[in-house]
Coordinates of C-alpha atoms in Angstrom, one line a residue:
M4 CA -51.9 17.2 -12.1
C5 CA -52.3 18.7 -15.5
G6 CA -54.4 18.0 -18.5
I7 CA -52.9 17.1 -21.9
L8 CA -54.5 16.8 -25.3
A9 CA -52.5 15.8 -28.5
V10 CA -53.8 15.2 -32.1
F11 CA -51.8 14.1 -35.0
G12 CA -52.7 13.8 -38.7
C13 CA -55.8 16.0 -38.9
V14 CA -57.1 16.4 -42.5
D15 CA -58.4 19.8 -41.5
N16 CA -55.6 22.1 -40.2
S17 CA -57.6 25.3 -40.5
Q18 CA -58.2 28.0 -37.9
A19 CA -61.6 26.1 -37.2
K20 CA -59.6 23.0 -36.2
R21 CA -57.3 25.0 -34.0
S22 CA -60.4 26.5 -32.3
R23 CA -61.9 23.0 -31.9
I24 CA -58.6 21.8 -30.1
I25 CA -58.8 24.7 -27.8
E26 CA -62.4 24.0 -27.0
L27 CA -61.7 20.4 -26.3
S28 CA -58.6 21.3 -24.2
R29 CA -60.8 23.4 -22.0
R30 CA -62.7 20.4 -20.9
L31 CA -59.6 19.5 -19.0
R32 CA -59.1 22.9 -17.4
H33 CA -60.2 21.6 -14.0
R34 CA -57.1 19.6 -14.0
G35 CA -54.8 22.6 -14.7
P36 CA -56.4 25.9 -13.9
D37 CA -53.1 27.8 -13.7
W38 CA -52.2 28.2 -17.4
S39 CA -53.1 27.0 -20.9
G40 CA -50.8 26.3 -23.8
L41 CA -51.0 25.1 -27.4
H42 CA -48.4 24.2 -30.0
C43 CA -49.4 23.7 -33.7
Y44 CA -47.1 22.3 -36.2
D45 CA -48.7 21.5 -39.6
D46 CA -51.5 19.0 -38.8
C47 CA -50.2 18.3 -35.3
Y48 CA -51.5 19.9 -32.1
L49 CA -50.2 19.6 -28.5
A50 CA -52.3 21.4 -25.9
H51 CA -51.7 21.7 -22.1
Q52 CA -53.7 22.8 -19.0
R53 CA -51.2 23.5 -16.2
L54 CA -51.4 22.9 -12.5
A55 CA -48.2 24.6 -11.4
I56 CA -46.5 22.5 -8.6
I57 CA -42.7 22.8 -9.5
D58 CA -41.4 26.1 -10.8
P59 CA -44.8 27.9 -11.0
A60 CA -43.2 31.0 -12.5
S61 CA -41.5 29.6 -15.7
G62 CA -42.6 26.0 -16.2
D63 CA -45.5 26.6 -18.6
Q64 CA -46.0 24.0 -21.2
P65 CA -45.7 22.7 -23.8
L66 CA -41.9 22.4 -23.2
Y67 CA -39.2 22.3 -25.7
N68 CA -35.6 21.4 -26.5
E69 CA -33.1 24.1 -27.4
D70 CA -34.2 24.8 -30.9
K71 CA -37.8 23.9 -30.3
T72 CA -37.8 21.1 -32.8
V73 CA -38.8 18.7 -30.0
V74 CA -42.1 19.6 -28.2
V75 CA -43.6 17.8 -25.3
T76 CA -46.7 18.1 -23.2
V77 CA -46.6 16.3 -19.8
N78 CA -49.0 15.5 -17.0
G79 CA -47.2 14.4 -13.7
E80 CA -44.0 14.8 -11.8
I81 CA -40.5 13.5 -12.5
Y82 CA -39.0 13.1 -9.0
N83 CA -35.5 12.3 -10.2
H84 CA -35.2 15.2 -12.6
K85 CA -32.3 16.8 -10.9
E86 CA -30.3 13.6 -11.2
L87 CA -31.3 13.3 -14.9
R88 CA -30.2 16.9 -15.6
E89 CA -26.7 15.9 -14.3
K90 CA -26.5 13.4 -17.2
L91 CA -27.5 16.1 -19.6
T92 CA -24.9 18.8 -19.0
S93 CA -24.4 19.5 -22.7
H94 CA -28.0 20.5 -23.0
Q95 CA -29.5 24.0 -22.3
F96 CA -32.6 24.1 -20.0
R97 CA -35.1 26.9 -20.4
T98 CA -37.1 26.3 -17.1
G99 CA -36.9 24.8 -13.7
S100 CA -39.8 22.4 -14.6
D101 CA -39.1 18.8 -13.6
C102 CA -40.7 17.6 -16.8
E103 CA -38.4 19.5 -19.2
V104 CA -35.9 16.7 -19.0
I105 CA -38.1 14.6 -21.1
A106 CA -37.4 16.6 -24.2
H107 CA -33.7 16.5 -23.7
L108 CA -33.6 12.8 -22.8
Y109 CA -35.3 12.1 -26.1
E110 CA -32.7 14.2 -27.9
E111 CA -29.9 12.3 -26.1
Y112 CA -31.3 8.7 -26.1
G113 CA -34.1 8.5 -28.7
E114 CA -37.2 6.7 -27.7
D115 CA -35.5 4.4 -25.3
F116 CA -35.4 6.6 -22.2
V117 CA -38.8 6.2 -20.5
H118 CA -37.4 3.6 -18.0
M119 CA -35.0 6.3 -16.7
L120 CA -38.0 8.3 -15.4
D121 CA -38.8 8.0 -11.8
G122 CA -42.2 9.5 -11.2
M123 CA -45.9 9.5 -12.2
F124 CA -46.5 10.8 -15.7
S125 CA -48.1 10.6 -19.0
F126 CA -46.7 12.6 -21.9
V127 CA -46.9 13.1 -25.6
L128 CA -43.7 14.1 -27.6
L129 CA -43.5 15.5 -31.2
D130 CA -40.3 15.5 -33.2
T131 CA -40.9 18.1 -35.8
R132 CA -37.7 17.1 -37.7
N133 CA -39.4 14.0 -39.1
K134 CA -43.0 14.5 -37.8
T135 CA -42.8 11.4 -35.6
F136 CA -44.3 11.2 -32.2
I137 CA -44.3 9.0 -29.1
A138 CA -46.6 8.8 -26.1
A139 CA -46.0 7.0 -22.7
R140 CA -47.6 6.3 -19.4
D141 CA -46.0 5.6 -16.1
A142 CA -45.4 2.2 -14.8
I143 CA -48.6 1.7 -12.8
G144 CA -51.0 4.2 -14.4
I145 CA -51.1 6.7 -11.6
T146 CA -51.8 9.4 -14.2
P147 CA -54.6 8.8 -16.7
L148 CA -54.2 8.7 -20.4
Y149 CA -56.5 7.7 -23.4
M150 CA -55.8 7.1 -27.0
G151 CA -58.3 7.5 -29.8
W152 CA -58.6 7.3 -33.6
G153 CA -60.7 9.7 -35.8
L154 CA -62.4 8.7 -39.0
D155 CA -60.1 11.1 -40.8
G156 CA -57.0 8.9 -39.8
S157 CA -56.0 11.2 -37.0
V158 CA -54.5 9.8 -33.7
W159 CA -55.5 11.4 -30.4
F160 CA -54.2 11.3 -26.8
A161 CA -55.9 12.9 -23.8
S162 CA -55.8 12.9 -20.0
E163 CA -59.5 12.3 -19.8
M164 CA -62.0 10.6 -22.1
K165 CA -64.2 13.6 -22.2
A166 CA -61.6 15.5 -24.3
L167 CA -61.7 13.0 -27.2
S168 CA -64.9 11.0 -27.0
D169 CA -66.8 13.3 -29.3
D170 CA -64.3 13.4 -32.0
C171 CA -62.9 9.8 -32.0
E172 CA -64.7 6.9 -33.5
R173 CA -62.9 4.6 -31.1
F174 CA -60.8 5.2 -28.0
V175 CA -59.2 3.1 -25.3
S176 CA -57.4 3.5 -22.0
F177 CA -53.7 3.7 -22.6
L178 CA -51.9 0.8 -21.0
P179 CA -49.7 1.6 -18.0
G180 CA -45.9 0.9 -18.5
H181 CA -46.2 1.2 -22.3
I182 CA -45.0 3.5 -25.0
Y183 CA -46.6 4.2 -28.4
S184 CA -44.2 5.0 -31.3
S185 CA -45.6 6.5 -34.5
K186 CA -42.5 4.9 -36.3
E187 CA -43.8 1.4 -35.3
G188 CA -47.5 2.2 -35.2
S189 CA -47.9 0.2 -32.0
L190 CA -47.6 -0.1 -28.3
R191 CA -44.7 -1.8 -26.5
R192 CA -44.2 -2.3 -22.7
W193 CA -41.2 -0.4 -21.3
Y194 CA -41.9 -1.5 -17.7
N195 CA -40.7 -5.1 -17.1
P196 CA -40.1 -5.7 -13.3
P197 CA -39.4 -9.1 -12.0
W198 CA -42.8 -9.4 -10.3
Y199 CA -44.7 -8.9 -13.7
T200 CA -44.3 -12.6 -14.6
E201 CA -46.1 -13.4 -11.4
E202 CA -43.4 -16.0 -10.5
V203 CA -43.4 -16.6 -6.7
P204 CA -40.4 -14.8 -5.1
S205 CA -38.3 -16.1 -2.3
T206 CA -36.3 -13.1 -0.8
P207 CA -36.4 -13.3 3.0
Y208 CA -38.3 -10.5 4.9
D209 CA -36.2 -7.7 6.2
P210 CA -38.4 -5.2 8.1
L211 CA -35.7 -2.5 8.2
Y212 CA -35.1 -2.7 4.5
L213 CA -38.8 -2.4 3.8
R214 CA -39.2 0.5 6.1
E215 CA -36.3 2.4 4.6
A216 CA -37.7 1.8 1.1
F217 CA -41.0 3.3 2.0
E218 CA -39.4 6.3 3.8
K219 CA -37.4 7.0 0.6
A220 CA -40.7 6.8 -1.4
V221 CA -42.3 9.3 0.8
I222 CA -39.4 11.7 1.0
K223 CA -39.0 12.0 -2.8
R224 CA -42.7 12.9 -3.1
L225 CA -42.2 15.9 -0.8
M226 CA -40.7 17.7 -3.7
T227 CA -42.9 20.8 -4.2
D228 CA -43.0 24.7 -4.6
V229 CA -46.6 24.9 -3.3
P230 CA -48.5 24.2 0.0
F231 CA -49.3 20.5 0.5
G232 CA -50.6 18.0 3.0
V233 CA -51.6 14.4 3.6
L234 CA -55.0 12.7 3.1
L235 CA -55.4 11.0 6.6
S236 CA -58.1 8.4 7.0
G237 CA -56.7 7.0 10.2
G238 CA -56.1 3.7 8.7
L239 CA -52.7 2.0 8.5
D240 CA -51.6 3.3 5.0
S241 CA -52.4 7.0 5.2
S242 CA -51.1 7.1 8.8
L243 CA -47.8 5.7 7.9
V244 CA -47.5 8.3 5.0
A245 CA -48.3 11.0 7.5
A246 CA -46.0 9.7 10.2
V247 CA -43.0 9.6 7.7
A248 CA -43.8 12.9 6.2
S249 CA -44.2 14.6 9.6
R250 CA -40.7 13.4 10.6
K251 CA -39.2 14.9 7.5
M252 CA -40.8 18.3 7.4
A253 CA -38.1 20.2 9.1
E254 CA -35.6 19.1 6.5
L255 CA -37.6 20.1 3.5
A256 CA -36.6 23.2 1.3
A257 CA -40.4 23.9 1.2
A258 CA -40.4 24.2 5.0
C259 CA -38.8 27.7 4.8
Q260 CA -41.8 29.0 2.8
W261 CA -44.7 26.9 4.2
G262 CA -43.6 25.9 7.7
T263 CA -42.7 22.7 9.4
Q264 CA -46.1 21.6 10.7
L265 CA -47.7 19.0 8.4
H266 CA -51.3 19.6 7.4
T267 CA -53.6 16.5 7.3
F268 CA -57.1 16.1 5.9
C269 CA -59.9 13.7 6.6
V270 CA -63.6 13.4 5.4
G271 CA -66.5 11.4 6.7
L272 CA -70.0 11.3 8.0
K273 CA -70.2 12.6 11.5
G274 CA -69.2 9.9 14.0
S275 CA -67.6 7.7 11.2
P276 CA -64.7 5.4 12.0
D277 CA -62.2 7.3 9.9
L278 CA -62.9 10.7 11.6
R279 CA -62.2 9.2 15.1
A280 CA -59.1 7.4 14.1
A281 CA -57.7 10.3 12.0
R282 CA -58.1 12.8 14.7
E283 CA -56.2 10.5 17.1
V284 CA -53.3 10.0 14.6
A285 CA -53.2 13.7 13.9
D286 CA -52.9 14.5 17.6
Y287 CA -50.3 11.9 18.1
L288 CA -48.2 13.3 15.2
H289 CA -49.0 16.9 16.2
T290 CA -50.3 17.8 12.6
R291 CA -52.5 20.8 11.7
H292 CA -55.6 18.6 11.1
H293 CA -58.6 19.6 9.0
E294 CA -61.8 17.5 9.5
F295 CA -64.5 17.8 6.9
H296 CA -68.0 16.4 7.3
F297 CA -70.7 15.5 4.6
T298 CA -74.1 14.1 4.7
V299 CA -75.5 11.1 2.7
Q300 CA -77.7 13.6 0.8
E301 CA -74.8 15.8 -0.2
G302 CA -73.0 12.8 -1.5
I303 CA -76.0 11.7 -3.5
D304 CA -76.5 15.2 -4.9
A305 CA -72.8 15.1 -6.1
L306 CA -73.0 11.7 -8.0
E307 CA -73.6 13.0 -11.5
E308 CA -70.7 15.4 -11.2
V309 CA -68.5 12.7 -9.7
I310 CA -69.3 10.2 -12.5
Y311 CA -68.6 12.9 -15.2
H312 CA -65.2 13.6 -13.7
I313 CA -64.0 10.0 -12.9
E314 CA -65.4 8.5 -16.1
T315 CA -66.4 5.1 -14.8
Y316 CA -69.6 3.2 -13.7
D317 CA -67.7 0.8 -11.3
V318 CA -69.6 0.7 -8.2
T319 CA -66.7 0.6 -5.6
T320 CA -64.9 3.3 -7.4
I321 CA -68.0 5.6 -7.3
R322 CA -68.6 4.8 -3.7
A323 CA -65.1 5.9 -2.7
S324 CA -64.8 8.7 -5.2
T325 CA -67.6 10.7 -3.9
P326 CA -66.3 11.7 -0.4
M327 CA -62.9 12.1 -1.9
F328 CA -64.3 14.5 -4.5
L329 CA -66.1 16.5 -1.8
M330 CA -62.9 16.6 0.4
S331 CA -60.8 17.8 -2.5
R332 CA -63.0 20.9 -3.0
K333 CA -62.5 21.8 0.6
I334 CA -58.8 21.2 0.5
K335 CA -58.3 23.3 -2.6
S336 CA -60.3 26.2 -0.9
L337 CA -57.6 26.3 1.8
G338 CA -54.9 27.0 -0.8
V339 CA -53.4 23.6 -1.0
K340 CA -52.4 22.2 -4.4
M341 CA -50.7 18.8 -3.6
V342 CA -51.5 16.0 -1.2
L343 CA -50.0 12.6 -0.4
S344 CA -52.3 9.6 -0.2
G345 CA -52.1 5.9 0.8
E346 CA -53.3 4.1 -2.3
G347 CA -51.6 0.8 -3.4
S348 CA -50.6 -0.8 -0.1
D349 CA -53.5 -3.3 -0.1
E350 CA -52.7 -4.4 -3.6
I351 CA -49.0 -4.9 -2.8
F352 CA -49.4 -6.6 0.6
G353 CA -52.7 -8.4 0.3
G354 CA -54.5 -6.0 2.7
Y355 CA -58.0 -6.4 1.5
L356 CA -60.0 -8.6 4.0
Y357 CA -60.7 -11.3 1.3
F358 CA -57.0 -12.1 1.5
H359 CA -57.8 -14.0 4.7
K360 CA -59.1 -16.7 2.6
A361 CA -56.1 -17.0 0.3
P362 CA -55.4 -20.8 0.1
N363 CA -51.7 -20.6 -0.2
K364 CA -48.9 -18.2 -0.8
E365 CA -48.8 -18.9 -4.5
E366 CA -52.4 -17.8 -5.0
L367 CA -51.8 -14.8 -2.7
H368 CA -48.9 -13.5 -4.7
K369 CA -50.7 -14.0 -8.1
E370 CA -53.7 -12.1 -6.8
T371 CA -51.4 -9.2 -5.6
C372 CA -49.9 -9.1 -9.1
R373 CA -53.3 -9.0 -10.7
K374 CA -54.4 -6.3 -8.4
I375 CA -51.4 -4.0 -9.1
K376 CA -51.8 -4.5 -12.8
A377 CA -55.4 -3.3 -12.6
L378 CA -54.8 -0.4 -10.3
H379 CA -55.1 2.1 -13.2
L380 CA -58.7 1.1 -13.7
Y381 CA -59.7 1.5 -9.9
D382 CA -57.9 3.2 -7.1
C383 CA -55.5 5.2 -9.3
L384 CA -58.3 6.4 -11.4
R385 CA -60.3 7.4 -8.3
A386 CA -57.3 9.1 -6.5
N387 CA -56.3 11.0 -9.6
K388 CA -59.6 12.1 -11.1
S389 CA -61.5 12.9 -7.8
T390 CA -58.8 15.2 -6.8
S391 CA -57.9 16.7 -10.2
A392 CA -61.5 17.7 -10.6
W393 CA -60.7 20.6 -8.3
G394 CA -57.1 21.2 -9.4
L395 CA -55.6 19.2 -6.6
E396 CA -52.6 16.8 -7.2
A397 CA -52.4 13.4 -5.4
R398 CA -49.1 11.6 -5.0
V399 CA -48.9 7.9 -3.9
P400 CA -45.7 6.8 -2.2
F401 CA -46.7 3.1 -2.0
L402 CA -46.7 3.0 -5.8
D403 CA -43.0 4.0 -6.0
K404 CA -41.3 1.8 -8.5
E405 CA -38.4 0.9 -6.2
F406 CA -40.7 0.3 -3.3
I407 CA -42.9 -2.0 -5.3
N408 CA -39.9 -4.0 -6.4
V409 CA -38.7 -4.5 -2.7
A410 CA -42.2 -5.4 -1.4
M411 CA -43.0 -7.7 -4.3
S412 CA -39.7 -9.6 -4.0
I413 CA -40.5 -10.8 -0.5
D414 CA -41.4 -14.4 -0.1
P415 CA -45.3 -14.2 0.0
E416 CA -45.4 -16.6 2.9
W417 CA -44.8 -13.6 5.0
K418 CA -48.0 -11.8 3.6
M419 CA -50.2 -14.8 4.5
I420 CA -52.7 -13.9 7.1
R421 CA -52.2 -16.2 10.1
P422 CA -54.4 -15.5 13.1
D423 CA -53.0 -18.5 14.8
I424 CA -49.6 -16.8 15.3
G425 CA -51.0 -13.2 15.5
R426 CA -50.6 -12.1 11.9
I427 CA -53.4 -9.9 10.5
E428 CA -53.6 -8.4 7.0
K429 CA -50.4 -6.4 6.0
W430 CA -48.5 -7.7 9.1
I431 CA -45.1 -7.3 7.4
L432 CA -45.8 -3.6 6.9
R433 CA -47.1 -3.1 10.4
N434 CA -44.3 -4.9 11.8
A435 CA -41.7 -2.9 9.8
F436 CA -42.9 0.2 11.5
D437 CA -43.4 -1.2 15.0
D438 CA -40.5 0.7 16.6
E439 CA -40.6 0.4 20.4
K440 CA -38.0 3.0 21.0
N441 CA -39.2 5.6 18.6
P442 CA -42.8 4.7 17.7
Y443 CA -44.2 5.9 14.4
L444 CA -47.9 5.4 15.5
P445 CA -49.9 4.2 18.5
K446 CA -50.0 0.4 18.6
H447 CA -53.8 0.1 18.2
I448 CA -53.7 2.3 15.1
L449 CA -50.7 0.4 13.7
Y450 CA -52.8 -2.7 14.0
R451 CA -56.2 -1.3 13.2
Q452 CA -58.3 -3.6 11.0
K453 CA -58.5 -2.7 7.3
E454 CA -61.4 -0.4 6.4
Q455 CA -62.1 0.4 2.8
F456 CA -62.4 4.1 2.2
S457 CA -66.1 4.0 1.2
D458 CA -66.8 2.0 4.4
G459 CA -64.6 4.0 6.7
V460 CA -66.2 7.4 5.9
G461 CA -69.3 5.9 7.5
Y462 CA -71.2 2.6 7.0
S463 CA -74.5 4.5 6.4
W464 CA -72.9 6.1 3.3
I465 CA -73.1 2.8 1.3
D466 CA -76.5 1.9 2.9
G467 CA -77.8 5.4 1.9
L468 CA -76.5 4.9 -1.7
K469 CA -78.3 1.5 -2.0
D470 CA -81.5 3.0 -0.7
H471 CA -81.4 5.9 -3.1
A472 CA -80.8 3.6 -6.1
N473 CA -83.7 1.4 -5.0
N474 CA -85.9 4.4 -5.2
Q475 CA -84.6 5.3 -8.7
V476 CA -84.6 1.9 -10.4
T477 CA -87.6 -0.4 -10.6
D478 CA -87.5 -4.2 -10.6
A479 CA -88.6 -4.2 -14.2
M480 CA -85.6 -2.0 -15.2
L481 CA -83.2 -4.4 -13.5
V482 CA -84.9 -7.6 -15.0
N483 CA -84.5 -6.1 -18.5
A484 CA -81.0 -4.8 -17.8
S485 CA -79.2 -7.3 -20.1
F486 CA -81.2 -5.9 -23.2
V487 CA -80.5 -2.3 -22.3
Y488 CA -76.9 -2.9 -21.3
P489 CA -75.6 -6.2 -22.9
E490 CA -72.0 -5.3 -22.2
N491 CA -71.0 -5.4 -18.5
T492 CA -74.6 -5.8 -17.6
P493 CA -75.5 -4.3 -14.2
T494 CA -76.7 -6.9 -11.7
T495 CA -77.9 -4.5 -9.0
K496 CA -80.0 -1.4 -8.8
E497 CA -77.1 0.6 -7.6
A498 CA -75.0 -0.5 -10.5
Y499 CA -77.8 0.1 -12.8
Y500 CA -78.3 3.7 -11.5
Y501 CA -74.6 4.6 -12.0
R502 CA -74.7 3.1 -15.5
T503 CA -77.5 5.4 -16.6
I504 CA -75.6 8.4 -15.4
F505 CA -72.4 7.3 -17.2
E506 CA -74.2 6.6 -20.4
K507 CA -75.8 10.2 -20.3
F508 CA -72.2 11.7 -20.5
F509 CA -70.5 9.0 -22.4
P510 CA -72.9 7.2 -24.7
K511 CA -70.4 5.5 -27.2
N512 CA -69.6 1.8 -27.0
A513 CA -65.8 2.7 -26.8
A514 CA -66.5 4.6 -23.5
R515 CA -68.4 1.7 -21.8
A516 CA -65.6 -0.7 -22.9
T517 CA -63.0 1.3 -20.8
V518 CA -64.7 0.1 -17.5
P519 CA -63.9 -3.3 -16.2
G520 CA -66.5 -5.9 -15.1
G521 CA -66.8 -9.2 -13.5
P522 CA -67.8 -10.5 -10.0
S523 CA -66.1 -9.2 -6.9
V524 CA -66.3 -9.5 -3.2
A525 CA -64.6 -6.9 -0.9
C526 CA -62.7 -5.6 -3.9
S527 CA -61.3 -9.0 -5.1
T528 CA -60.7 -10.0 -8.7
A529 CA -63.0 -12.5 -10.2
T530 CA -60.4 -15.2 -9.7
A531 CA -60.3 -14.7 -6.0
V532 CA -64.0 -15.0 -5.6
E533 CA -63.5 -18.7 -6.0
W534 CA -61.6 -18.9 -2.7
D535 CA -64.8 -19.2 -0.7
A536 CA -68.0 -20.8 -2.0
A537 CA -70.1 -18.5 0.2
W538 CA -68.8 -15.4 -1.5
S539 CA -70.6 -16.1 -4.7
K540 CA -73.9 -15.4 -2.8
N541 CA -72.6 -12.1 -1.5
L542 CA -71.0 -10.3 -4.3
D543 CA -70.5 -6.8 -2.9
P544 CA -67.3 -4.6 -3.2
S545 CA -67.6 -3.4 0.4
G546 CA -65.2 -4.8 2.9
R547 CA -68.2 -5.8 5.0
A548 CA -69.0 -8.4 2.4
A549 CA -66.1 -10.4 3.9
I550 CA -68.4 -12.4 6.1
G551 CA -66.5 -14.0 9.0
V552 CA -63.6 -11.6 8.6
H553 CA -64.8 -8.0 9.0
D554 CA -65.7 -7.0 12.5
A555 CA -68.9 -5.3 11.2
A556 CA -69.6 -7.9 8.4
Y557 CA -73.0 -8.2 6.8
E558 CA -74.7 -10.6 9.3
D559 CA -76.2 -13.0 6.8
A560 CA -76.1 -12.7 2.9
A561 CA -79.3 -14.6 2.7
K562 CA -81.0 -12.2 5.0
T563 CA -79.5 -9.1 3.5
P564 CA -80.3 -8.9 -0.3
S565 CA -79.4 -5.3 -0.2
A566 CA -75.8 -6.3 0.3
M567 CA -75.7 -8.0 -3.1
N568 CA -73.2 -5.8 -5.1
G569 CA -74.9 -2.6 -4.2
A570 CA -78.5 -3.7 -4.9

C-alpha cells in the first residue's frame, strides 16, 4: 500500500503551500516508507508516499505519460498490467511499475478505462493540457480514499482522513466503484456488476468452477518483487488462501529469489482458538509458520494508536484491528512487505453465524449484497489500515472482481444453512475444496465453525476490552451520551470509550459522519437484526452474540448485560 494526496485549485500556490502539502503528505508516510514524491503544476499538487512492491528500483511516483503532460499518483496494485501493456504497444513506458499503465490508458481511452483495471487501487490523475483531473477507487473499496473541499474552493483527495481533515471544511469517504471527473464536477459509478441490483440469481452451483475461480484469484495476487506471506488464523478462509498459495509457490517467479516455502503468520492470546488451528494448518501445508502472542493489556495500551490509524470508532472494527495492528508490526520486522488475507468470504457466502436465521434465499442474497457494498467501511478498512500502519500491504483474493461475479451468480438456495442435510455456513465453499484424492485441508479444519477474528484471537480479548471500558466510562457519562454525541450515539461503555479517543484525533463533524452506525448482532446489518426477535436484546457484534448458533455463545442475554454491544 502507498499513500496519496492530491490538491487542486488552491488560491495560494506559494512555497508555503508547497511546504504544507509536503507536511500533510508526511502524515501518510507509514503507508509508504520507501520513497516520497511530489509534482506541482500551477495550483495543482500530487504527492505520493511509496511502498515498493513491484519494480522497487524504478517505479517511484508520481508516474507520467511520455511527455509528462499526464500525471498520476496511485495506491494499489494492477494485477493485469502486463495484459494491458500489450494493448498499448504504441506507448513508451518509463518504468516496470504495474501502475504506469493508468497514465497511458487515459491517453488512449480518455476517462472511460477504469473498468479495464483488474486490481485494488485508488488514484488521482491530472491532465495538464487542459487542467482537468479524475479520481477513482476500486470496485469494492479495498484501498481507502477520501475526498474533501476547502473554503478556498480547492478539491482534495487522500488515502487517509488525517491528511486532509485539518485543511478541508468538509470531507467524505470516496465511494467504491466510482470515478470523479472535474469536467462533470460529480461522481459516477463505473462498477456495475449483475449482483449490484440485488436481483436473486439462478445459476446452478458448480463446485469445480467456483474452486478454479478462487485459485485464479489467489495466483494473480502472488505478483510481487518482495518477500510475502499469508495471514493464517486457522479458519476456513485464510486456510484456503494458504492452501492454494502453497501449491503454487514453486511456479512463481519470486520463488527464485525468496524460496518455495510459504510463510504464514498468526496472532492471538496464548491458548486461543486461532493459534491452535493455525498451527495445525501450517503443519499440514508445511509452511514456515510464525506465531505471535499478545496480552489483553498490550492490546489496550495500543488502542489510541490503533484508532488514530484506522480512523473509525466502530466497535467490531476496533476489536479486530488491534491484534492485526500488533501482528503487522511483527511481520514487517521480519522483512515481509506483502501478505494475503481472507477478508470478504463471509460477506459473499453468508458466513457470519447470524445467517443461520436467514428466513429464505431471497433475504440471504440481499443481505450478502448489502454486506459486500459496505465492506469498505468495515473489513476492508481494517485490513488495509491496520497493516498499512506499519508499511505492510494486504491483498484479498476473495474480493477479486471475477470471483465475486462467479460466487454471486450462484442460486442462493445453495448458500442457505441447512443443518437437517448437513450444510453449515459457507458449505458451498467448503464443498468446492473437499477433494478426497488431493485434500487441500484436513476435514475438521475445512468444516470448522466460523470464528470472527476478534473472537478467534481469544475470547478474553473482548471481555477484557469491556472491563477496561467499564472502568473508564461512568454510568452518568453513558446516560448523557445522546447530548455529548447526538450523531451515532454510543449505547455502551465500550462504544463510548472508543468514541472519546476518535474525537480527540478527529473532532470535526465530517469525520464522525464517515463512520456507519445502527444496530448489529454478530456483524449483521440493521435489516438482518429483524430476522430474530431475541437479537434486539443482545446487540453485540461478536459472533458469540448469535445465541443458539455459536458453540460458545453468550449463555443468556438477560443474565449477561456486558454482552450488550460491548457494554
